[in-house]
XYZ file of C-alpha atoms in Angstrom:
323
model
C 0.012 0.575 0.559
C 1.250 3.181 -0.356
C 2.801 4.830 2.650
C 2.164 9.080 2.319
C 4.031 11.169 5.585
C 2.269 12.698 7.154
C 3.997 16.368 5.830
C 2.640 15.474 2.603
C -0.828 14.399 3.679
C -0.611 18.064 5.230
C 0.036 18.899 1.171
C -2.402 17.156 0.086
C -5.373 17.713 2.419
C -6.292 21.555 0.766
C -9.468 21.275 1.382
C -12.832 23.505 1.326
C -15.675 22.487 3.564
C -18.183 20.606 0.772
C -22.455 19.316 0.822
C -22.285 16.614 0.416
C -20.611 12.881 1.758
C -18.441 11.339 -0.714
C -19.724 7.538 -0.917
C -17.432 5.152 -3.123
C -17.872 5.343 -6.605
C -16.492 2.168 -8.048
C -16.226 4.163 -10.944
C -12.682 6.159 -9.935
C -11.635 2.156 -9.783
C -10.127 0.349 -12.642
C -11.537 -3.532 -13.686
C -8.370 -4.965 -12.930
C -9.275 -3.496 -9.467
C -7.822 -6.845 -6.624
C -8.966 -4.821 -2.902
C -9.129 -0.744 -2.371
C -10.725 0.658 1.032
C -12.906 3.127 0.980
C -14.002 6.458 4.172
C -16.190 8.345 3.514
C -14.602 10.983 6.176
C -17.602 13.495 6.164
C -20.030 10.645 6.900
C -17.184 10.157 9.824
C -17.553 14.121 10.488
C -21.767 13.446 10.790
C -21.583 11.009 14.297
C -21.422 10.472 17.429
C -18.538 8.795 17.245
C -16.290 10.945 14.824
C -17.365 14.096 16.674
C -15.991 11.663 19.824
C -12.480 10.801 18.032
C -12.761 14.117 16.224
C -12.603 15.704 20.846
C -10.119 12.918 21.905
C -7.853 14.262 19.013
C -7.779 17.518 20.133
C -7.778 16.373 23.933
C -3.627 15.518 22.394
C -0.826 18.588 22.384
C 0.758 16.792 19.135
C -2.396 16.400 17.413
C -3.264 20.399 17.939
C 0.351 20.951 16.646
C 0.585 19.226 13.295
C -3.615 20.423 12.955
C -2.420 24.319 13.508
C 1.036 23.213 11.700
C -1.238 22.864 8.769
C -3.522 25.718 9.282
C -0.849 27.917 9.197
C 1.082 26.739 6.207
C -2.432 25.449 4.113
C -5.649 27.365 5.583
C -7.138 24.262 6.390
C -8.130 22.471 9.437
C -7.194 18.612 8.753
C -9.671 17.154 10.446
C -13.461 18.522 9.195
C -12.106 19.703 5.718
C -12.232 16.395 3.306
C -14.578 14.671 0.932
C -13.720 10.936 0.837
C -10.787 9.116 0.521
C -9.260 5.713 -1.881
C -7.153 3.830 -1.400
C -6.976 1.052 -4.180
C -4.802 -1.919 -5.629
C -4.541 -4.614 -9.217
C -2.372 -7.119 -7.256
C -0.659 -7.302 -3.889
C 2.283 -6.543 -4.549
C 3.477 -3.686 -1.220
C 3.803 -0.587 -1.308
C 1.703 -0.835 -5.149
C -0.727 0.902 -3.829
C -2.721 4.493 -6.094
C -4.335 7.031 -3.394
C -7.024 9.323 -4.828
C -8.367 12.173 -2.048
C -11.546 14.267 -3.174
C -13.005 18.004 -2.482
C -11.557 21.185 -3.540
C -8.646 21.998 -4.178
C -6.810 24.351 -4.054
C -3.916 24.111 -6.911
C -1.800 26.715 -6.460
C -1.571 26.533 -2.788
C -0.819 22.633 -3.105
C 2.155 22.688 -5.640
C 4.409 25.540 -3.227
C 3.874 22.939 -0.361
C 5.676 20.103 -2.918
C 7.924 22.233 -4.940
C 9.241 22.500 -0.407
C 9.896 19.095 -0.404
C 13.309 17.321 -1.185
C 13.932 15.765 -4.445
C 10.976 17.889 -6.495
C 9.893 17.492 -10.079
C 7.690 17.826 -12.666
C 7.773 15.859 -15.951
C 4.669 14.798 -18.847
C 3.663 11.673 -18.883
C 1.288 10.538 -21.343
C 0.334 14.682 -22.248
C -0.295 14.804 -18.088
C 1.408 16.370 -15.315
C 3.551 14.428 -13.195
C 4.514 16.171 -10.134
C 8.157 14.008 -8.501
C 9.161 14.447 -4.822
C 11.582 12.380 -2.201
C 9.940 10.633 0.373
C 12.653 9.468 3.437
C 11.537 5.382 5.061
C 12.252 5.806 9.439
C 14.706 2.460 9.339
C 12.779 -0.398 11.130
C 16.649 -2.469 12.160
C 18.942 -0.409 15.090
C 22.376 2.283 12.812
C 20.791 0.763 9.590
C 20.871 4.066 7.157
C 16.803 5.115 6.337
C 16.106 5.018 2.988
C 14.224 6.607 0.604
C 11.534 6.723 -2.078
C 9.504 8.468 -5.345
C 6.573 9.098 -4.934
C 4.804 10.961 -7.519
C 1.637 12.336 -7.861
C -1.437 14.324 -10.617
C -3.935 16.553 -10.213
C -7.608 15.144 -11.641
C -9.630 18.058 -12.858
C -10.236 20.202 -10.470
C -11.396 18.145 -7.184
C -8.991 14.776 -7.033
C -5.449 14.853 -6.060
C -3.935 11.322 -7.048
C -0.793 9.890 -5.340
C 0.963 6.150 -5.819
C 5.000 5.312 -6.581
C 5.443 4.828 -9.692
C 4.449 7.217 -13.262
C 2.797 5.572 -14.295
C -0.139 3.891 -12.180
C -0.356 7.251 -11.676
C -1.613 7.808 -14.969
C -2.969 4.434 -15.659
C -5.297 5.782 -12.605
C -6.100 9.467 -14.464
C -6.717 7.152 -17.093
C -10.465 6.101 -15.813
C -11.362 8.916 -14.082
C -11.174 10.414 -16.505
C -13.289 7.532 -18.108
C -10.350 6.506 -21.334
C -10.546 3.077 -19.201
C -12.912 0.724 -17.888
C -13.734 1.429 -14.549
C -15.123 -1.752 -12.365
C -17.561 -3.264 -13.628
C -21.205 -3.178 -11.713
C -21.494 -7.147 -11.259
C -17.623 -7.487 -8.778
C -17.341 -8.479 -7.458
C -15.895 -5.722 -4.971
C -19.134 -4.054 -5.530
C -20.546 -4.735 -2.459
C -23.898 -2.683 -0.509
C -22.834 -0.811 2.080
C -25.225 0.033 5.047
C -26.392 3.826 5.336
C -23.825 5.669 7.543
C -21.010 3.517 6.553
C -17.557 5.785 7.356
C -14.669 2.551 5.978
C -15.548 -0.027 2.780
C -13.606 -1.951 1.607
C -13.127 -5.533 0.387
C -10.556 -7.902 -1.751
C -11.299 -10.550 -4.395
C -8.167 -13.463 -4.657
C -7.046 -13.836 -1.246
C -6.430 -17.229 -1.734
C -4.050 -16.909 -4.807
C -2.129 -13.154 -3.515
C 1.909 -14.400 -2.833
C 2.612 -10.555 -1.501
C 0.751 -10.914 1.865
C 1.892 -8.781 4.467
C -0.983 -12.015 6.065
C -0.019 -15.065 6.750
C -2.457 -16.935 7.929
C -3.603 -20.644 6.876
C -7.223 -19.903 6.878
C -6.815 -16.866 5.241
C -5.331 -18.810 2.275
C -8.570 -20.760 2.286
C -10.956 -17.252 1.624
C -11.169 -16.154 -2.154
C -12.441 -12.785 -1.177
C -13.858 -11.050 1.250
C -15.226 -7.161 2.501
C -16.270 -5.607 5.374
C -18.714 -1.878 6.979
C -18.534 0.379 9.583
C -19.826 3.118 10.665
C -22.909 4.049 11.757
C -26.656 5.006 11.673
C -29.839 5.513 13.529
C -27.207 6.046 17.214
C -25.465 2.832 16.672
C -22.178 1.917 15.395
C -21.683 -0.868 13.548
C -20.019 -3.511 11.752
C -20.935 -6.118 9.321
C -18.416 -8.029 7.677
C -18.771 -10.732 4.794
C -15.802 -13.677 4.189
C -16.102 -16.248 1.707
C -14.724 -18.828 1.444
C -13.351 -22.061 -0.178
C -15.405 -24.784 1.788
C -17.857 -25.471 4.578
C -15.164 -26.257 6.477
C -13.066 -22.887 6.155
C -15.791 -21.354 6.877
C -17.280 -23.057 10.317
C -13.717 -22.634 10.979
C -13.350 -19.053 10.834
C -16.792 -19.027 12.548
C -15.875 -21.235 15.982
C -12.145 -18.973 15.980
C -15.071 -15.097 15.964
C -17.502 -16.938 18.865
C -15.088 -18.831 20.664
C -13.628 -15.236 20.923
C -16.257 -13.999 22.360
C -16.843 -17.106 24.376
C -12.948 -16.703 26.527
C -13.729 -12.932 26.367
C -16.590 -13.882 29.034
C -15.324 -15.995 31.001
C -12.720 -13.679 31.948
C -15.768 -10.472 32.389
C -14.164 -9.899 35.768
C -11.018 -8.597 34.412
C -12.143 -6.965 30.943
C -16.055 -5.825 31.470
C -15.446 -3.312 28.520
C -14.604 -5.856 26.214
C -17.003 -8.387 27.233
C -19.715 -5.565 27.390
C -18.367 -5.540 23.205
C -18.270 -7.646 21.750
C -22.257 -8.875 23.449
C -23.615 -8.333 20.281
C -21.545 -10.050 17.774
C -22.549 -11.871 16.167
C -21.360 -15.134 13.408
C -23.927 -17.138 11.031
C -22.268 -18.672 8.042
C -24.393 -20.404 4.540
C -22.876 -23.106 2.876
C -18.920 -21.503 2.011
C -19.511 -17.479 2.951
C -19.413 -16.202 6.585
C -20.963 -13.515 7.907
C -20.619 -10.856 10.792
C -22.325 -8.053 12.605
C -22.303 -5.577 15.764
C -24.023 -2.870 16.443
C -23.238 -0.832 19.326
C -25.539 2.153 21.233
C -22.559 5.541 19.835
C -23.038 6.958 23.167
C -22.599 4.057 24.636
C -19.522 3.751 22.964
C -17.596 6.348 22.344
C -18.999 7.088 27.051
C -16.971 4.070 27.352
C -13.805 4.442 25.152
C -13.003 7.628 27.272
C -13.709 6.689 30.662
C -11.129 3.887 29.683
C -8.912 6.248 28.366
C -9.260 8.148 30.734
C -8.405 5.638 33.238
C -5.205 4.898 31.512
C -3.486 7.318 31.272
C -4.303 8.150 35.053
C -2.450 4.810 35.627
C 0.173 5.895 33.427
C 4.095 6.821 35.292
C 4.848 10.172 35.547
C 6.436 11.516 32.590
C 4.969 8.350 30.510
C 2.613 9.384 28.586
C 2.974 10.733 25.247
């Protein structure tokens, strides 16, 4: 998947608030898409959970500094001035995803920000103006030298920005957005109906055949496709996931694993009362080779539980140990 540094996130999110939400539009995705993650930012902002998360974020000194830095540099509030974010890939190869951010782009301010980044240059590729810059990755091992990567990006019309690690991936994405290349067909397994109020939706196909998945699991290798939706509707937070497996036995194993986890937590309700309460509404059902996981929980209660847990955790932290 494409990794974008915090600095470039500041540059990307030069958006003004719009009046409508941004659910996933399958026409943004190429026909060869194998996985995607979509975030409807405005739906999140309109939800009780989203407002609670924003309040928590603003309570953190480091987060407030980052938000203020973006406001001073670009004149935007990165916690609210975005419409939708989509990340997708046509394979499971690491760092080969494509990022699309939608909104009303302030192009001149974004270009000014990019010009200050290391390795900045522009190039015309297939008639498109592409922007390049260099990002440095922090080493994962002690005493290892940091590595660097070249990122590519481009504007999409008046309301979008496309980013990837490869120039051709950016051009291919623009071709789809401009209607010059085939987009995801309506009958694709990736096109799933998301409930009203969905904030995050995701889907993937060809899981069993993928050789470069970041998660190595024997059960995952027996799954053909999957989808999930997370959001809030009528005051309730919800989560729905569906997995299509290769056999009824695998479906039964997944169901048993989820139910076993819930039973284990419930047995330890005295020590894990919050987790036991959260898992109580969880339902797992199977239908031949498919598994469905459904969960609903009152948003107000969830916000209260999380707030209480955070306050308790901070109170127990040793002096100087708070992050």
